[in-house]
mmCIF file of C-alpha atoms in Angstrom:
data_model
loop_
_atom_site.group_PDB
_atom_site.id
_atom_site.type_symbol
_atom_site.label_atom_id
_atom_site.label_comp_id
_atom_site.label_asym_id
_atom_site.label_seq_id
_atom_site.Cartn_x
_atom_site.Cartn_y
_atom_site.Cartn_z
ATOM 1 C CA MET A 16 -20.481 -42.069 60.511
ATOM 2 C CA ALA A 17 -21.253 -44.558 63.276
ATOM 3 C CA GLU A 18 -22.680 -41.771 65.428
ATOM 4 C CA ALA A 19 -24.817 -40.536 62.530
ATOM 5 C CA LYS A 20 -26.183 -44.016 61.827
ATOM 6 C CA LYS A 21 -27.052 -44.494 65.503
ATOM 7 C CA ASN A 22 -29.444 -41.526 65.300
ATOM 8 C CA ILE A 23 -31.239 -42.685 62.153
ATOM 9 C CA LEU A 24 -34.163 -44.798 63.342
ATOM 10 C CA THR A 25 -37.101 -46.630 61.850
ATOM 11 C CA PRO A 26 -40.473 -46.173 63.587
ATOM 12 C CA ASP A 27 -40.025 -49.645 65.160
ATOM 13 C CA GLY A 28 -36.506 -48.744 66.302
ATOM 14 C CA LEU A 29 -37.823 -45.542 67.865
ATOM 15 C CA LYS A 30 -40.556 -47.418 69.732
ATOM 16 C CA SER A 31 -38.060 -50.026 70.919
ATOM 17 C CA LEU A 32 -35.753 -47.362 72.381
ATOM 18 C CA GLU A 33 -38.665 -45.516 74.000
ATOM 19 C CA ASP A 34 -39.886 -48.794 75.561
ATOM 20 C CA GLU A 35 -36.383 -49.625 76.840
ATOM 21 C CA LEU A 36 -36.055 -46.136 78.336
ATOM 22 C CA GLN A 37 -39.421 -46.487 80.086
ATOM 23 C CA GLU A 38 -38.433 -49.918 81.459
ATOM 24 C CA LEU A 39 -35.116 -48.573 82.769
ATOM 25 C CA LYS A 40 -36.618 -45.476 84.362
ATOM 26 C CA VAL A 41 -39.686 -47.056 85.930
ATOM 27 C CA VAL A 42 -38.911 -50.705 86.654
ATOM 28 C CA ARG A 43 -35.116 -51.103 86.803
ATOM 29 C CA ARG A 44 -34.523 -47.983 88.909
ATOM 30 C CA LYS A 45 -36.920 -49.320 91.570
ATOM 31 C CA GLU A 46 -35.369 -52.802 91.481
ATOM 32 C CA ILE A 47 -31.845 -51.470 91.861
ATOM 33 C CA ALA A 48 -32.871 -49.002 94.568
ATOM 34 C CA GLN A 49 -34.383 -51.942 96.491
ATOM 35 C CA LYS A 50 -31.145 -53.948 96.129
ATOM 36 C CA ILE A 51 -29.125 -50.992 97.427
ATOM 37 C CA LYS A 52 -31.521 -50.515 100.358
ATOM 38 C CA GLU A 53 -31.319 -54.201 101.306
ATOM 39 C CA ALA A 54 -27.513 -54.144 101.101
ATOM 40 C CA ARG A 55 -27.365 -51.043 103.343
ATOM 41 C CA GLU A 56 -29.562 -52.749 105.909
ATOM 42 C CA GLN A 57 -26.934 -55.499 106.221
ATOM 43 C CA GLY A 58 -24.570 -53.046 107.858
ATOM 44 C CA ASP A 59 -20.926 -52.488 106.923
ATOM 45 C CA LEU A 60 -20.810 -51.426 103.251
ATOM 46 C CA SER A 61 -17.021 -51.465 102.910
ATOM 47 C CA GLU A 62 -16.935 -55.225 102.302
ATOM 48 C CA ASN A 63 -20.448 -55.750 100.974
ATOM 49 C CA ALA A 64 -20.249 -57.336 97.498
ATOM 50 C CA GLU A 65 -24.008 -57.072 97.001
ATOM 51 C CA TYR A 66 -23.904 -53.324 97.602
ATOM 52 C CA ASP A 67 -20.949 -52.874 95.228
ATOM 53 C CA ALA A 68 -22.684 -54.941 92.522
ATOM 54 C CA ALA A 69 -25.916 -52.975 92.906
ATOM 55 C CA LYS A 70 -24.060 -49.654 92.671
ATOM 56 C CA ASP A 71 -22.248 -50.866 89.513
ATOM 57 C CA GLU A 72 -25.569 -51.950 88.048
ATOM 58 C CA GLN A 73 -27.042 -48.540 88.905
ATOM 59 C CA ARG A 74 -24.118 -46.735 87.221
ATOM 60 C CA ASP A 75 -24.467 -48.858 84.061
ATOM 61 C CA MET A 76 -28.226 -48.301 83.966
ATOM 62 C CA GLU A 77 -27.893 -44.524 84.320
ATOM 63 C CA ALA A 78 -25.275 -44.469 81.541
ATOM 64 C CA ARG A 79 -27.648 -46.413 79.271
ATOM 65 C CA ILE A 80 -30.508 -44.030 80.102
ATOM 66 C CA GLU A 81 -28.282 -41.083 79.189
ATOM 67 C CA GLU A 82 -27.222 -42.778 75.933
ATOM 68 C CA ILE A 83 -30.825 -43.496 74.897
ATOM 69 C CA GLU A 84 -31.946 -39.969 75.769
ATOM 70 C CA GLN A 85 -29.123 -38.544 73.610
ATOM 71 C CA ILE A 86 -30.069 -40.791 70.676
ATOM 72 C CA LEU A 87 -33.739 -39.823 70.991
ATOM 73 C CA LYS A 88 -32.849 -36.133 71.223
ATOM 74 C CA ASN A 89 -30.987 -36.313 67.883
ATOM 75 C CA ALA A 90 -33.139 -38.974 66.239
ATOM 76 C CA VAL A 91 -34.200 -38.757 62.639
ATOM 77 C CA VAL A 92 -37.005 -41.218 62.032
ATOM 78 C CA ILE A 93 -37.047 -42.669 58.549
ATOM 79 C CA ASP A 94 -39.973 -44.831 57.594
ATOM 80 C CA GLU A 95 -38.799 -48.206 56.301
ATOM 81 C CA LYS A 96 -41.330 -47.811 53.519
ATOM 82 C CA PHE A 97 -39.756 -44.579 52.348
ATOM 83 C CA GLU A 98 -41.407 -42.985 49.363
ATOM 84 C CA LYS A 99 -39.760 -44.526 46.305
ATOM 85 C CA GLY A 100 -37.640 -42.022 44.465
ATOM 86 C CA VAL A 101 -37.753 -39.282 47.129
ATOM 87 C CA ILE A 102 -34.431 -38.265 48.677
ATOM 88 C CA SER A 103 -34.079 -38.357 52.469
ATOM 89 C CA LEU A 104 -31.299 -39.086 54.956
ATOM 90 C CA GLY A 105 -29.728 -42.481 54.394
ATOM 91 C CA CYS A 106 -30.401 -42.541 50.654
ATOM 92 C CA TYR A 107 -27.883 -43.216 47.911
ATOM 93 C CA VAL A 108 -28.526 -40.842 45.040
ATOM 94 C CA LEU A 109 -27.294 -41.335 41.480
ATOM 95 C CA LEU A 110 -26.835 -37.941 39.854
ATOM 96 C CA GLU A 111 -25.925 -36.765 36.399
ATOM 97 C CA ASP A 112 -23.559 -33.819 36.608
ATOM 98 C CA ILE A 113 -25.033 -31.853 33.722
ATOM 99 C CA SER A 114 -22.080 -29.449 33.610
ATOM 100 C CA LEU A 115 -19.487 -32.220 33.295
ATOM 101 C CA GLY A 116 -21.662 -34.824 31.549
ATOM 102 C CA LYS A 117 -20.858 -37.641 33.983
ATOM 103 C CA GLU A 118 -22.669 -39.637 36.638
ATOM 104 C CA VAL A 119 -21.841 -39.402 40.329
ATOM 105 C CA THR A 120 -23.240 -41.157 43.399
ATOM 106 C CA TYR A 121 -23.941 -39.212 46.556
ATOM 107 C CA HIS A 122 -24.866 -40.668 49.964
ATOM 108 C CA ILE A 123 -27.088 -38.406 52.030
ATOM 109 C CA VAL A 124 -25.818 -38.688 55.630
ATOM 110 C CA GLY A 125 -25.971 -36.578 58.762
ATOM 111 C CA SER A 126 -26.414 -37.098 62.462
ATOM 112 C CA THR A 127 -29.687 -35.217 62.139
ATOM 113 C CA GLU A 128 -31.494 -33.525 59.306
ATOM 114 C CA ALA A 129 -30.804 -30.241 61.089
ATOM 115 C CA ASP A 130 -27.042 -30.897 60.891
ATOM 116 C CA ILE A 131 -27.096 -31.413 57.165
ATOM 117 C CA LEU A 132 -29.352 -28.399 56.693
ATOM 118 C CA GLN A 133 -26.981 -26.264 58.765
ATOM 119 C CA ASN A 134 -23.920 -27.459 56.814
ATOM 120 C CA LYS A 135 -22.347 -29.159 59.852
ATOM 121 C CA VAL A 136 -21.708 -32.557 58.282
ATOM 122 C CA SER A 137 -19.121 -32.049 55.560
ATOM 123 C CA ASN A 138 -18.046 -29.785 52.763
ATOM 124 C CA GLU A 139 -20.589 -31.645 50.614
ATOM 125 C CA ALA A 140 -23.505 -30.606 52.832
ATOM 126 C CA PRO A 141 -24.722 -27.965 50.315
ATOM 127 C CA ILE A 142 -25.387 -30.824 47.874
ATOM 128 C CA GLY A 143 -27.203 -32.733 50.607
ATOM 129 C CA ARG A 144 -29.288 -29.674 51.479
ATOM 130 C CA ALA A 145 -30.197 -29.136 47.842
ATOM 131 C CA LEU A 146 -31.129 -32.792 47.330
ATOM 132 C CA LEU A 147 -33.327 -33.449 50.388
ATOM 133 C CA GLY A 148 -36.927 -33.963 49.318
ATOM 134 C CA LYS A 149 -36.141 -34.010 45.580
ATOM 135 C CA LYS A 150 -37.370 -36.735 43.232
ATOM 136 C CA ILE A 151 -36.072 -38.659 40.254
ATOM 137 C CA GLY A 152 -35.850 -36.337 37.274
ATOM 138 C CA ASP A 153 -35.478 -33.141 39.319
ATOM 139 C CA VAL A 154 -32.631 -30.805 38.420
ATOM 140 C CA VAL A 155 -30.747 -29.340 41.364
ATOM 141 C CA SER A 156 -28.398 -26.361 41.203
ATOM 142 C CA VAL A 157 -25.603 -26.209 43.769
ATOM 143 C CA GLU A 158 -23.473 -23.106 44.168
ATOM 144 C CA GLY A 159 -19.813 -23.972 44.532
ATOM 145 C CA ILE A 160 -16.835 -21.730 45.244
ATOM 146 C CA ASN A 161 -16.504 -20.340 41.711
ATOM 147 C CA GLN A 162 -19.444 -21.798 39.827
ATOM 148 C CA VAL A 163 -22.923 -23.269 39.931
ATOM 149 C CA ASN A 164 -23.204 -26.983 39.179
ATOM 150 C CA ASP A 165 -26.423 -28.510 37.894
ATOM 151 C CA PHE A 166 -27.284 -32.112 38.743
ATOM 152 C CA ARG A 167 -30.173 -34.248 37.499
ATOM 153 C CA VAL A 168 -31.448 -36.934 39.881
ATOM 154 C CA ILE A 169 -31.302 -40.272 38.068
ATOM 155 C CA ASP A 170 -32.050 -42.762 40.856
ATOM 156 C CA VAL A 171 -32.665 -42.901 44.604
ATOM 157 C CA GLN A 172 -32.064 -46.040 46.668
ATOM 158 C CA ARG A 173 -31.969 -47.056 50.296
ATOM 159 C CA LYS A 174 -29.178 -49.572 50.992
#
């Protein structure tokens, strides 16, 4: 769940990560490379604390670059002003199970929309697939193991 939430971004969150990545790749890499160069010029590296610190900083920076690139690769951007009543990732959906005559709540989650569409998230992914893009009042049929269940969308919320 934590991994899935990390990949769900608002447009501002996406821009923030892209800006951080640009800063790390363009500015920080040059700064750290300069620190390493200056430390090397001092001679013996075996006892050079400045060199060791710069190399640690370089390792941490490269790990952060890799982390951001992975998040951006799997990112699902959800507009904060999501269309009211339309189901997307991150929504809580109140459904009426028409077959059983009871209400159920379903949380649409996935690390990416592609994961939920490819049934990689959970055994409930077929419900998620069927619900994506639906609106309040829509009836959705989901084929189970031995039967087809019909659900009516009652409410959609972002929490």
